Structure formats: structure tokens, C-alpha cells
PDB file of C-alpha atoms in Angstrom:
ATOM      1  CA  MET L 184      -9.641  13.846   5.005  1.00 92.00           C
ATOM      2  CA  SER L 185      -7.958  17.228   4.716  1.00 95.00           C
ATOM      3  CA  LEU L 186      -4.400  17.911   5.791  1.00 98.00           C
ATOM      4  CA  THR L 187      -3.824  19.169   9.324  1.00 98.00           C
ATOM      5  CA  ASP L 188      -0.833  21.337  10.212  1.00 98.00           C
ATOM      6  CA  LYS L 189       0.713  18.201  11.696  1.00 98.00           C
ATOM      7  CA  ASP L 190       0.273  16.359   8.379  1.00 98.00           C
ATOM      8  CA  LYS L 191       1.852  19.209   6.406  1.00 98.00           C
ATOM      9  CA  ALA L 192       4.819  19.338   8.772  1.00 98.00           C
ATOM     10  CA  ALA L 193       5.256  15.559   8.541  1.00 98.00           C
ATOM     11  CA  VAL L 194       5.124  15.600   4.732  1.00 98.00           C
ATOM     12  CA  LYS L 195       7.651  18.443   4.499  1.00 98.00           C
ATOM     13  CA  ALA L 196       9.961  16.727   6.992  1.00 98.00           C
ATOM     14  CA  LEU L 197       9.794  13.407   5.121  1.00 98.00           C
ATOM     15  CA  TRP L 198      10.245  15.175   1.770  1.00 98.00           C
ATOM     16  CA  SER L 199      13.380  16.914   3.019  1.00 98.00           C
ATOM     17  CA  ARG L 200      14.856  13.486   3.862  1.00 98.00           C
ATOM     18  CA  ILE L 201      13.914  11.782   0.584  1.00 98.00           C
ATOM     19  CA  SER L 202      13.915  14.512  -2.089  1.00 97.00           C
ATOM     20  CA  LYS L 203      17.547  14.045  -3.112  1.00 97.00           C
ATOM     21  CA  SER L 204      16.545  10.505  -4.165  1.00 98.00           C
ATOM     22  CA  ALA L 205      13.413  11.720  -5.946  1.00 98.00           C
ATOM     23  CA  ASP L 206      14.457  10.494  -9.399  1.00 97.00           C
ATOM     24  CA  ALA L 207      15.248   7.001  -8.110  1.00 97.00           C
ATOM     25  CA  ILE L 208      12.024   6.876  -6.120  1.00 98.00           C
ATOM     26  CA  GLY L 209       9.953   7.899  -9.139  1.00 98.00           C
ATOM     27  CA  ALA L 210      11.612   5.408 -11.470  1.00 98.00           C
ATOM     28  CA  ASP L 211      11.247   2.566  -8.953  1.00 98.00           C
ATOM     29  CA  ALA L 212       7.596   3.377  -8.148  1.00 98.00           C
ATOM     30  CA  LEU L 213       6.670   3.581 -11.823  1.00 98.00           C
ATOM     31  CA  SER L 214       8.422   0.335 -12.761  1.00 97.00           C
ATOM     32  CA  ARG L 215       6.774  -1.448  -9.826  1.00 98.00           C
ATOM     33  CA  MET L 216       3.384  -0.155 -10.916  1.00 98.00           C
ATOM     34  CA  LEU L 217       3.906  -1.482 -14.450  1.00 97.00           C
ATOM     35  CA  VAL L 218       4.953  -4.921 -13.108  1.00 97.00           C
ATOM     36  CA  VAL L 219       2.513  -5.342 -10.208  1.00 97.00           C
ATOM     37  CA  TYR L 220      -0.511  -3.744 -11.931  1.00 97.00           C
ATOM     38  CA  PRO L 221      -0.080  -4.735 -15.582  1.00 95.00           C
ATOM     39  CA  GLN L 222      -3.322  -3.012 -16.585  1.00 95.00           C
ATOM     40  CA  THR L 223      -1.491   0.319 -16.114  1.00 96.00           C
ATOM     41  CA  LYS L 224       0.713  -0.553 -19.090  1.00 95.00           C
ATOM     42  CA  THR L 225      -2.223   0.380 -21.309  1.00 94.00           C
ATOM     43  CA  TYR L 226      -1.302   4.035 -20.823  1.00 94.00           C
ATOM     44  CA  PHE L 227       2.204   3.491 -22.182  1.00 95.00           C
ATOM     45  CA  SER L 228       1.605   1.540 -25.369  1.00 92.00           C
ATOM     46  CA  HIS L 229       3.561   4.230 -27.213  1.00 93.00           C
ATOM     47  CA  TRP L 230       6.779   3.403 -25.320  1.00 95.00           C
ATOM     48  CA  ALA L 231       9.281   1.063 -26.898  1.00 92.00           C
ATOM     49  CA  ASP L 232      10.652  -0.228 -23.603  1.00 94.00           C
ATOM     50  CA  LEU L 233       8.592  -0.653 -20.424  1.00 94.00           C
ATOM     51  CA  SER L 234      11.276  -2.523 -18.496  1.00 93.00           C
ATOM     52  CA  SER L 235      12.592  -1.307 -15.158  1.00 90.00           C
ATOM     53  CA  GLY L 236      15.869   0.248 -16.281  1.00 89.00           C
ATOM     54  CA  SER L 237      14.613   1.825 -19.492  1.00 95.00           C
ATOM     55  CA  ALA L 238      15.271   5.465 -20.290  1.00 95.00           C
ATOM     56  CA  GLN L 239      11.559   6.087 -20.750  1.00 96.00           C
ATOM     57  CA  VAL L 240      10.615   4.656 -17.352  1.00 97.00           C
ATOM     58  CA  LYS L 241      13.405   6.605 -15.645  1.00 97.00           C
ATOM     59  CA  GLY L 242      12.509   9.800 -17.448  1.00 96.00           C
ATOM     60  CA  HIS L 243       8.841   9.513 -16.647  1.00 96.00           C
ATOM     61  CA  GLY L 244       9.554   8.654 -13.008  1.00 97.00           C
ATOM     62  CA  LYS L 245      11.472  11.934 -12.821  1.00 97.00           C
ATOM     63  CA  THR L 246       8.518  13.794 -14.347  1.00 97.00           C
ATOM     64  CA  ILE L 247       6.126  12.305 -11.809  1.00 97.00           C
ATOM     65  CA  MET L 248       8.359  13.294  -8.900  1.00 98.00           C
ATOM     66  CA  GLY L 249       8.528  16.809 -10.299  1.00 98.00           C
ATOM     67  CA  GLY L 250       4.772  16.844  -9.830  1.00 97.00           C
ATOM     68  CA  VAL L 251       5.106  15.564  -6.259  1.00 98.00           C
ATOM     69  CA  ALA L 252       7.687  18.263  -5.518  1.00 98.00           C
ATOM     70  CA  LEU L 253       5.296  20.877  -6.888  1.00 98.00           C
ATOM     71  CA  ALA L 254       2.535  19.491  -4.689  1.00 98.00           C
ATOM     72  CA  VAL L 255       4.762  19.715  -1.592  1.00 98.00           C
ATOM     73  CA  ALA L 256       5.504  23.342  -2.451  1.00 98.00           C
ATOM     74  CA  LYS L 257       1.789  24.059  -2.935  1.00 98.00           C
ATOM     75  CA  ILE L 258       0.653  21.999   0.037  1.00 98.00           C
ATOM     76  CA  ASP L 259      -1.391  24.873   1.445  1.00 98.00           C
ATOM     77  CA  ASP L 260      -3.554  25.082  -1.684  1.00 97.00           C
ATOM     78  CA  LEU L 261      -3.311  21.893  -3.706  1.00 97.00           C
ATOM     79  CA  THR L 262      -6.483  22.536  -5.732  1.00 96.00           C
ATOM     80  CA  ASN L 263      -5.158  25.738  -7.240  1.00 97.00           C
ATOM     81  CA  GLY L 264      -1.521  24.691  -7.219  1.00 97.00           C
ATOM     82  CA  LEU L 265      -2.264  21.582  -9.305  1.00 97.00           C
ATOM     83  CA  LEU L 266      -4.771  23.123 -11.749  1.00 97.00           C
ATOM     84  CA  ASP L 267      -2.429  22.980 -14.753  1.00 97.00           C
ATOM     85  CA  LEU L 268      -1.561  19.367 -14.029  1.00 97.00           C
ATOM     86  CA  SER L 269      -5.237  18.617 -13.576  1.00 96.00           C
ATOM     87  CA  GLU L 270      -6.105  20.066 -16.975  1.00 96.00           C
ATOM     88  CA  LYS L 271      -3.332  18.020 -18.550  1.00 96.00           C
ATOM     89  CA  HIS L 272      -4.565  14.765 -16.951  1.00 95.00           C
ATOM     90  CA  ALA L 273      -8.218  15.527 -17.649  1.00 94.00           C
ATOM     91  CA  PHE L 274      -8.103  16.720 -21.248  1.00 95.00           C
ATOM     92  CA  GLN L 275      -4.899  15.323 -22.647  1.00 94.00           C
ATOM     93  CA  ILE L 276      -3.849  12.134 -20.851  1.00 94.00           C
ATOM     94  CA  LYS L 277      -7.232  11.006 -19.491  1.00 94.00           C
ATOM     95  CA  VAL L 278      -5.876   8.627 -16.836  1.00 93.00           C
ATOM     96  CA  ASP L 279      -8.678   6.856 -14.996  1.00 94.00           C
ATOM     97  CA  PRO L 280      -8.439   8.417 -11.506  1.00 93.00           C
ATOM     98  CA  ALA L 281      -8.555   4.941  -9.913  1.00 92.00           C
ATOM     99  CA  ASN L 282      -4.937   4.643 -10.984  1.00 95.00           C
ATOM    100  CA  PHE L 283      -3.810   7.492  -8.718  1.00 96.00           C
ATOM    101  CA  LYS L 284      -4.360   5.206  -5.718  1.00 97.00           C
ATOM    102  CA  ILE L 285      -2.282   2.512  -7.354  1.00 97.00           C
ATOM    103  CA  LEU L 286       0.651   4.840  -8.023  1.00 98.00           C
ATOM    104  CA  ALA L 287       0.340   6.302  -4.504  1.00 98.00           C
ATOM    105  CA  HIS L 288       0.642   2.803  -3.009  1.00 98.00           C
ATOM    106  CA  CYS L 289       3.773   2.170  -5.080  1.00 98.00           C
ATOM    107  CA  LEU L 290       5.291   5.504  -4.007  1.00 98.00           C
ATOM    108  CA  LEU L 291       4.628   4.776  -0.326  1.00 98.00           C
ATOM    109  CA  LEU L 292       6.119   1.309  -0.707  1.00 98.00           C
ATOM    110  CA  VAL L 293       9.298   2.594  -2.356  1.00 98.00           C
ATOM    111  CA  ILE L 294       9.743   5.234   0.364  1.00 98.00           C
ATOM    112  CA  ALA L 295       9.299   2.508   3.021  1.00 98.00           C
ATOM    113  CA  ASN L 296      11.765   0.291   1.145  1.00 98.00           C
ATOM    114  CA  LEU L 297      14.465   2.961   0.770  1.00 98.00           C
ATOM    115  CA  PHE L 298      13.915   4.921   4.002  1.00 98.00           C
ATOM    116  CA  PRO L 299      12.572   2.394   6.546  1.00 98.00           C
ATOM    117  CA  ALA L 300      13.662   4.409   9.585  1.00 97.00           C
ATOM    118  CA  ASP L 301      12.027   7.625   8.342  1.00 98.00           C
ATOM    119  CA  PHE L 302       8.790   6.032   7.158  1.00 98.00           C
ATOM    120  CA  THR L 303       7.247   5.684  10.610  1.00 98.00           C
ATOM    121  CA  PRO L 304       3.498   4.990  10.953  1.00 98.00           C
ATOM    122  CA  GLU L 305       2.948   8.733  11.594  1.00 98.00           C
ATOM    123  CA  ALA L 306       4.900   9.721   8.489  1.00 98.00           C
ATOM    124  CA  HIS L 307       2.969   7.050   6.569  1.00 98.00           C
ATOM    125  CA  VAL L 308      -0.495   8.318   7.517  1.00 98.00           C
ATOM    126  CA  SER L 309       0.375  11.933   6.657  1.00 98.00           C
ATOM    127  CA  MET L 310       1.977  10.948   3.357  1.00 98.00           C
ATOM    128  CA  ASP L 311      -1.011   8.745   2.471  1.00 98.00           C
ATOM    129  CA  LYS L 312      -3.399  11.626   3.187  1.00 98.00           C
ATOM    130  CA  PHE L 313      -1.170  13.977   1.192  1.00 98.00           C
ATOM    131  CA  LEU L 314      -1.103  11.719  -1.872  1.00 98.00           C
ATOM    132  CA  GLY L 315      -4.869  11.295  -1.580  1.00 98.00           C
ATOM    133  CA  ASN L 316      -5.276  15.062  -1.651  1.00 98.00           C
ATOM    134  CA  VAL L 317      -2.856  15.313  -4.578  1.00 98.00           C
ATOM    135  CA  ALA L 318      -5.056  12.816  -6.434  1.00 97.00           C
ATOM    136  CA  LEU L 319      -8.087  14.978  -5.668  1.00 97.00           C
ATOM    137  CA  GLY L 320      -6.247  18.036  -6.966  1.00 97.00           C
ATOM    138  CA  ILE L 321      -5.296  16.256 -10.181  1.00 97.00           C
ATOM    139  CA  SER L 322      -8.881  15.025 -10.633  1.00 96.00           C
ATOM    140  CA  GLU L 323     -10.320  18.507 -10.104  1.00 96.00           C
ATOM    141  CA  ARG L 324     -10.904  19.309 -13.787  1.00 95.00           C
ATOM    142  CA  TYR L 325     -12.060  15.835 -14.860  1.00 95.00           C
ATOM    143  CA  ARG L 326     -15.772  16.636 -14.993  1.00 94.00           C
TER     144      ARG L 326
ATOM    145  CA  MET M 283      -8.447 -22.553  -8.358  1.00 80.00           C
ATOM    146  CA  VAL M 284      -5.525 -20.144  -8.199  1.00 92.00           C
ATOM    147  CA  GLU M 285      -2.554 -20.931 -10.422  1.00 96.00           C
ATOM    148  CA  TRP M 286       0.866 -20.288  -8.921  1.00 98.00           C
ATOM    149  CA  THR M 287       4.085 -20.159 -10.909  1.00 98.00           C
ATOM    150  CA  ASP M 288       7.197 -21.806  -9.473  1.00 98.00           C
ATOM    151  CA  PHE M 289       8.625 -18.341  -8.921  1.00 98.00           C
ATOM    152  CA  GLU M 290       5.554 -17.264  -6.938  1.00 98.00           C
ATOM    153  CA  ARG M 291       5.573 -20.384  -4.733  1.00 98.00           C
ATOM    154  CA  ALA M 292       9.280 -20.063  -4.031  1.00 98.00           C
ATOM    155  CA  THR M 293       8.969 -16.323  -3.354  1.00 98.00           C
ATOM    156  CA  ILE M 294       6.133 -16.704  -0.848  1.00 98.00           C
ATOM    157  CA  LYS M 295       7.878 -19.483   1.057  1.00 98.00           C
ATOM    158  CA  ASP M 296      11.105 -17.493   1.001  1.00 97.00           C
ATOM    159  CA  ILE M 297       9.500 -14.334   2.372  1.00 98.00           C
ATOM    160  CA  PHE M 298       7.775 -16.172   5.206  1.00 97.00           C
ATOM    161  CA  SER M 299      10.951 -18.028   6.111  1.00 96.00           C
ATOM    162  CA  LYS M 300      12.811 -14.719   6.360  1.00 94.00           C
ATOM    163  CA  ILE M 301      10.372 -12.517   8.282  1.00 94.00           C
ATOM    164  CA  ASP M 302      10.060 -12.620  12.059  1.00 92.00           C
ATOM    165  CA  SER M 303       6.331 -13.002  12.774  1.00 88.00           C
ATOM    166  CA  GLY M 304       6.874 -11.539  16.220  1.00 93.00           C
ATOM    167  CA  VAL M 305       8.107  -8.321  14.600  1.00 96.00           C
ATOM    168  CA  VAL M 306       6.256  -8.082  11.297  1.00 97.00           C
ATOM    169  CA  GLY M 307       2.816  -9.024  12.631  1.00 97.00           C
ATOM    170  CA  PRO M 308       2.763  -6.382  15.385  1.00 98.00           C
ATOM    171  CA  ALA M 309       4.322  -3.779  13.057  1.00 98.00           C
ATOM    172  CA  ALA M 310       1.708  -4.370  10.354  1.00 98.00           C
ATOM    173  CA  LEU M 311      -1.281  -4.318  12.714  1.00 98.00           C
ATOM    174  CA  SER M 312      -0.125  -1.234  14.614  1.00 98.00           C
ATOM    175  CA  ARG M 313       0.617   0.564  11.337  1.00 98.00           C
ATOM    176  CA  CYS M 314      -2.896  -0.300  10.116  1.00 98.00           C
ATOM    177  CA  LEU M 315      -4.463   1.124  13.295  1.00 98.00           C
ATOM    178  CA  VAL M 316      -2.437   4.357  12.868  1.00 98.00           C
ATOM    179  CA  VAL M 317      -2.783   4.836   9.114  1.00 98.00           C
ATOM    180  CA  TYR M 318      -6.463   3.793   8.940  1.00 97.00           C
ATOM    181  CA  PRO M 319      -7.787   4.826  12.372  1.00 96.00           C
ATOM    182  CA  TRP M 320     -11.328   3.615  11.656  1.00 95.00           C
ATOM    183  CA  THR M 321      -9.984   0.063  11.914  1.00 96.00           C
ATOM    184  CA  GLN M 322      -9.690   0.699  15.659  1.00 96.00           C
ATOM    185  CA  ARG M 323     -13.431   0.047  15.849  1.00 94.00           C
ATOM    186  CA  TYR M 324     -12.693  -3.673  16.200  1.00 93.00           C
ATOM    187  CA  PHE M 325     -10.296  -3.259  19.098  1.00 95.00           C
ATOM    188  CA  GLY M 326     -12.372  -1.423  21.694  1.00 92.00           C
ATOM    189  CA  LYS M 327     -11.219  -3.847  24.383  1.00 94.00           C
ATOM    190  CA  PHE M 328      -7.522  -3.408  23.680  1.00 96.00           C
ATOM    191  CA  GLY M 329      -6.977  -0.435  25.991  1.00 96.00           C
ATOM    192  CA  ASN M 330      -4.994   2.667  25.080  1.00 96.00           C
ATOM    193  CA  LEU M 331      -5.037   3.350  21.316  1.00 97.00           C
ATOM    194  CA  TYR M 332      -4.961   7.095  21.779  1.00 95.00           C
ATOM    195  CA  ASN M 333      -1.958   7.904  19.585  1.00 96.00           C
ATOM    196  CA  ALA M 334       0.686   6.208  17.439  1.00 96.00           C
ATOM    197  CA  ALA M 335       3.078   5.702  20.358  1.00 97.00           C
ATOM    198  CA  ALA M 336       0.346   4.114  22.491  1.00 97.00           C
ATOM    199  CA  ILE M 337      -0.736   1.836  19.640  1.00 98.00           C
ATOM    200  CA  THR M 338       2.800   0.702  18.816  1.00 97.00           C
ATOM    201  CA  SER M 339       3.576  -0.119  22.448  1.00 96.00           C
ATOM    202  CA  ASN M 340       0.189  -1.702  23.247  1.00 97.00           C
ATOM    203  CA  PRO M 341       0.798  -5.340  24.278  1.00 97.00           C
ATOM    204  CA  ASN M 342      -2.676  -6.450  23.101  1.00 97.00           C
ATOM    205  CA  VAL M 343      -1.925  -5.075  19.638  1.00 97.00           C
ATOM    206  CA  SER M 344       1.434  -6.891  19.547  1.00 97.00           C
ATOM    207  CA  ALA M 345      -0.102 -10.161  20.670  1.00 97.00           C
ATOM    208  CA  HIS M 346      -2.847  -9.901  18.091  1.00 96.00           C
ATOM    209  CA  GLY M 347      -0.376  -8.957  15.354  1.00 97.00           C
ATOM    210  CA  LYS M 348       1.412 -12.252  15.998  1.00 96.00           C
ATOM    211  CA  VAL M 349      -1.906 -14.155  15.832  1.00 95.00           C
ATOM    212  CA  VAL M 350      -2.704 -12.593  12.447  1.00 95.00           C
ATOM    213  CA  LEU M 351       0.682 -13.470  11.013  1.00 96.00           C
ATOM    214  CA  GLU M 352       0.485 -17.023  12.304  1.00 94.00           C
ATOM    215  CA  GLY M 353      -2.879 -17.236  10.536  1.00 94.00           C
ATOM    216  CA  LEU M 354      -1.128 -16.264   7.318  1.00 96.00           C
ATOM    217  CA  THR M 355       1.364 -19.109   7.581  1.00 95.00           C
ATOM    218  CA  LEU M 356      -1.635 -21.446   7.309  1.00 95.00           C
ATOM    219  CA  ALA M 357      -2.196 -20.060   3.825  1.00 97.00           C
ATOM    220  CA  VAL M 358       1.509 -20.406   2.983  1.00 97.00           C
ATOM    221  CA  GLN M 359       1.320 -24.100   3.862  1.00 97.00           C
ATOM    222  CA  ASN M 360      -1.878 -24.604   1.825  1.00 97.00           C
ATOM    223  CA  MET M 361      -1.333 -22.407  -1.198  1.00 97.00           C
ATOM    224  CA  ASP M 362      -3.290 -24.691  -3.494  1.00 96.00           C
ATOM    225  CA  ASP M 363      -6.508 -24.394  -1.536  1.00 96.00           C
ATOM    226  CA  ILE M 364      -6.515 -21.212   0.473  1.00 96.00           C
ATOM    227  CA  LYS M 365     -10.269 -20.838   0.018  1.00 95.00           C
ATOM    228  CA  ALA M 366     -11.049 -24.093   1.839  1.00 96.00           C
ATOM    229  CA  THR M 367      -8.296 -23.565   4.410  1.00 96.00           C
ATOM    230  CA  TYR M 368      -9.822 -20.233   5.394  1.00 96.00           C
ATOM    231  CA  ALA M 369     -13.520 -21.194   5.333  1.00 95.00           C
ATOM    232  CA  GLU M 370     -13.796 -21.311   9.121  1.00 95.00           C
ATOM    233  CA  LEU M 371     -11.747 -18.140   9.596  1.00 95.00           C
ATOM    234  CA  SER M 372     -14.021 -16.422   7.107  1.00 95.00           C
ATOM    235  CA  VAL M 373     -17.112 -17.442   9.054  1.00 95.00           C
ATOM    236  CA  LEU M 374     -15.431 -16.239  12.262  1.00 95.00           C
ATOM    237  CA  HIS M 375     -14.601 -12.822  10.795  1.00 94.00           C
ATOM    238  CA  SER M 376     -18.053 -12.415   9.286  1.00 93.00           C
ATOM    239  CA  GLU M 377     -20.406 -13.771  11.939  1.00 93.00           C
ATOM    240  CA  LYS M 378     -18.570 -13.364  15.210  1.00 92.00           C
ATOM    241  CA  LEU M 379     -16.098 -10.518  14.675  1.00 92.00           C
ATOM    242  CA  GLN M 380     -18.217  -8.737  12.038  1.00 93.00           C
ATOM    243  CA  VAL M 381     -15.248  -7.151  10.309  1.00 94.00           C
ATOM    244  CA  ASP M 382     -15.942  -5.163   7.133  1.00 94.00           C
ATOM    245  CA  PRO M 383     -13.935  -7.183   4.555  1.00 93.00           C
ATOM    246  CA  ASP M 384     -12.482  -3.992   3.088  1.00 93.00           C
ATOM    247  CA  ASN M 385     -10.339  -3.871   6.221  1.00 94.00           C
ATOM    248  CA  PHE M 386      -8.520  -7.044   5.125  1.00 96.00           C
ATOM    249  CA  ARG M 387      -7.254  -5.128   2.108  1.00 96.00           C
ATOM    250  CA  LEU M 388      -6.068  -2.251   4.317  1.00 97.00           C
ATOM    251  CA  LEU M 389      -4.160  -4.621   6.605  1.00 98.00           C
ATOM    252  CA  ALA M 390      -2.706  -6.391   3.558  1.00 98.00           C
ATOM    253  CA  ASP M 391      -1.401  -3.039   2.234  1.00 98.00           C
ATOM    254  CA  CYS M 392       0.235  -2.278   5.591  1.00 98.00           C
ATOM    255  CA  LEU M 393       1.785  -5.747   5.695  1.00 98.00           C
ATOM    256  CA  THR M 394       3.200  -5.244   2.189  1.00 98.00           C
ATOM    257  CA  ILE M 395       4.756  -1.952   3.227  1.00 98.00           C
ATOM    258  CA  VAL M 396       6.247  -3.435   6.418  1.00 98.00           C
ATOM    259  CA  VAL M 397       7.759  -6.360   4.473  1.00 98.00           C
ATOM    260  CA  ALA M 398       9.068  -3.919   1.821  1.00 98.00           C
ATOM    261  CA  ALA M 399      10.729  -1.900   4.599  1.00 97.00           C
ATOM    262  CA  GLN M 400      12.300  -5.070   6.047  1.00 96.00           C
ATOM    263  CA  MET M 401      13.525  -6.688   2.842  1.00 96.00           C
ATOM    264  CA  GLY M 402      15.245  -3.757   1.151  1.00 96.00           C
ATOM    265  CA  LYS M 403      16.782  -4.642  -2.217  1.00 96.00           C
ATOM    266  CA  ASP M 404      15.373  -8.191  -2.113  1.00 97.00           C
ATOM    267  CA  PHE M 405      11.839  -6.803  -2.426  1.00 98.00           C
ATOM    268  CA  THR M 406      12.012  -6.464  -6.205  1.00 97.00           C
ATOM    269  CA  PRO M 407       8.956  -5.545  -8.323  1.00 97.00           C
ATOM    270  CA  GLU M 408       8.504  -9.251  -9.203  1.00 98.00           C
ATOM    271  CA  VAL M 409       8.656 -10.280  -5.533  1.00 98.00           C
ATOM    272  CA  GLN M 410       6.178  -7.506  -4.723  1.00 98.00           C
ATOM    273  CA  ALA M 411       3.809  -8.793  -7.425  1.00 98.00           C
ATOM    274  CA  ALA M 412       3.944 -12.338  -6.007  1.00 98.00           C
ATOM    275  CA  PHE M 413       3.412 -11.144  -2.439  1.00 98.00           C
ATOM    276  CA  GLN M 414       0.497  -8.891  -3.371  1.00 98.00           C
ATOM    277  CA  LYS M 415      -1.102 -11.707  -5.403  1.00 98.00           C
ATOM    278  CA  PHE M 416      -0.790 -14.028  -2.392  1.00 98.00           C
ATOM    279  CA  LEU M 417      -2.367 -11.456  -0.067  1.00 98.00           C
ATOM    280  CA  ALA M 418      -5.151 -10.767  -2.588  1.00 97.00           C
ATOM    281  CA  VAL M 419      -6.010 -14.489  -2.594  1.00 97.00           C
ATOM    282  CA  VAL M 420      -5.995 -14.516   1.226  1.00 97.00           C
ATOM    283  CA  VAL M 421      -8.197 -11.418   1.374  1.00 96.00           C
ATOM    284  CA  SER M 422     -10.636 -12.932  -1.113  1.00 96.00           C
ATOM    285  CA  ALA M 423     -10.791 -16.220   0.835  1.00 96.00           C
ATOM    286  CA  LEU M 424     -11.476 -14.378   4.083  1.00 96.00           C
ATOM    287  CA  GLY M 425     -14.389 -12.601   2.459  1.00 93.00           C
ATOM    288  CA  LYS M 426     -15.882 -15.712   0.832  1.00 92.00           C
ATOM    289  CA  GLN M 427     -18.239 -16.790   3.640  1.00 91.00           C
ATOM    290  CA  TYR M 428     -19.871 -13.398   4.103  1.00 90.00           C
ATOM    291  CA  HIS M 429     -23.539 -13.278   3.207  1.00 88.00           C
TER     292      HIS M 429
END
């Protein structure tokens, strides 16, 4: 399900509305993921504090959104644009790719929660496709 | 049997007392038809589903959205035996409507997002967890009679 020009325009338009809240979105999405899908906590056993307000959760949420921002910038060639991130996830972090869908759902939910007027069904479908393609880009180097 | 904490029971009843089924049902179904267009396969008789605007304003979609949400309140009232409560509905969806059960999960995701959009700050991670657990039980019950 590759991105049409309409999808790319929708993603960029939505991003321009939400990007100033990127840190908050990332922190909220990550903390929701850890609460709603407890199995994801297995990747963070090295953190002292997994609770919603913790410095580690906030910091990592910011890191994740940095990746999303990069993906928006490289939307015309996600495979190449995300190669470094893919190598990191494949060889260093080794996140099971099934978890990308879980995080994507949490991101979409937080955007809907914070920006209900902007997160129309059309914005939703384009953003869902975009995050799916980001997941593919990050999985590129896995095997 | 599914175990519910007091928090989960209270949360589910609270959510369903707050949401307007006439708004949330249609919004969730129309969003599902837009975001996952293959789900339109079950609504061939509904008329114009050509684009998002047509879907959102389609009166058949709205009416059916309300029906779906009213079906959910049945589960809210029978949280301790959703499987038995939904046995007939499961047979209906499997034998008569022939809906791929994966679609229940897609609609559940859209419903979660619509409720999240409606509830703002009240839709905390813990409330989300309770709501998603409830919908997962519903989805499982609806798929139980498929063979």
C-alpha cells in the first residue's frame, strides 16, 4: 500500500499542525504502549522507571518522534532515508517488527486524542499508511 | 471466564454512559470504511461509498453505526458472560453475513480512536487499556462460532 501524492500531502499537512507537540505526543504514545501492551516492557528492562512521567519515557518519546520527523522529511524515499535507523533496529536493538504496528496504533490514538479536529478519516488513512511504510523502512535490514 | 477488576468494570460503564451512540457509532463505522476500504465489501447495498465525504454522510452507514454500538451495550450489560451473550450474533456474522473476523479488530481500533478523540484528557492510558481489553473480549466472542 504505497503512498500516493495525496497521502504525502495529507501527512505533511497533519505533521505541520502537530509537530510543535512532537515531544508530548511521543512521550504519551510510548507510555500508553507500555501500559496497554505490557509485553513491550521487555525491551526496557534496563530502565529504572517505566512510569508515564519518567525522564526516560519522555526522553525516549522525543527520540522516537525525531525518527518520525526524519521519515516525514524523507517521505519520497523512506527505504533509503531510514537505512541507518533500520540497521540500528536490526542489528543493535532487535525489536520484533510486530511491535511497530502496536506503536503506530498508539501514535494514531494520541494524535486523535490531542488533535481531534485535524485527525479526520482522510488524515487517519494517510497517516496509517505512512506509519506502515515507515515500519517497512525500519524492517528493511532485518534479514 | 474473563476476570474484570473493579476499575475495568467502572471504566467501561463510565465510557458507555458518556458517549453518544448516535455519534460514536456512525463515526467509528464510517472511519473504518475510509481507513480500511476493503471493509466496504460487506456494504454493497449501502449506496454511495465513493469517497470519505460520501461515506461520512451516507445515511445507511450512520444507521448501521448506531446498530453496531447498540450491540456493544449488550456486552456492557453482560460483562461476565460476553461469550454466551454474543453466541447468536457470532452465528449471524459467520453464517449469514460472512464477515472475515479480522474486520472486527479493525472496527474495534477505529472505535478506540473515535472514543479517544471524544474523551480528551479522560482517556488515560489505564482507561485505554480497559477499553481495549473490553473490545478484545467482544471481538473474540464474535469470532467464537465460526467454523
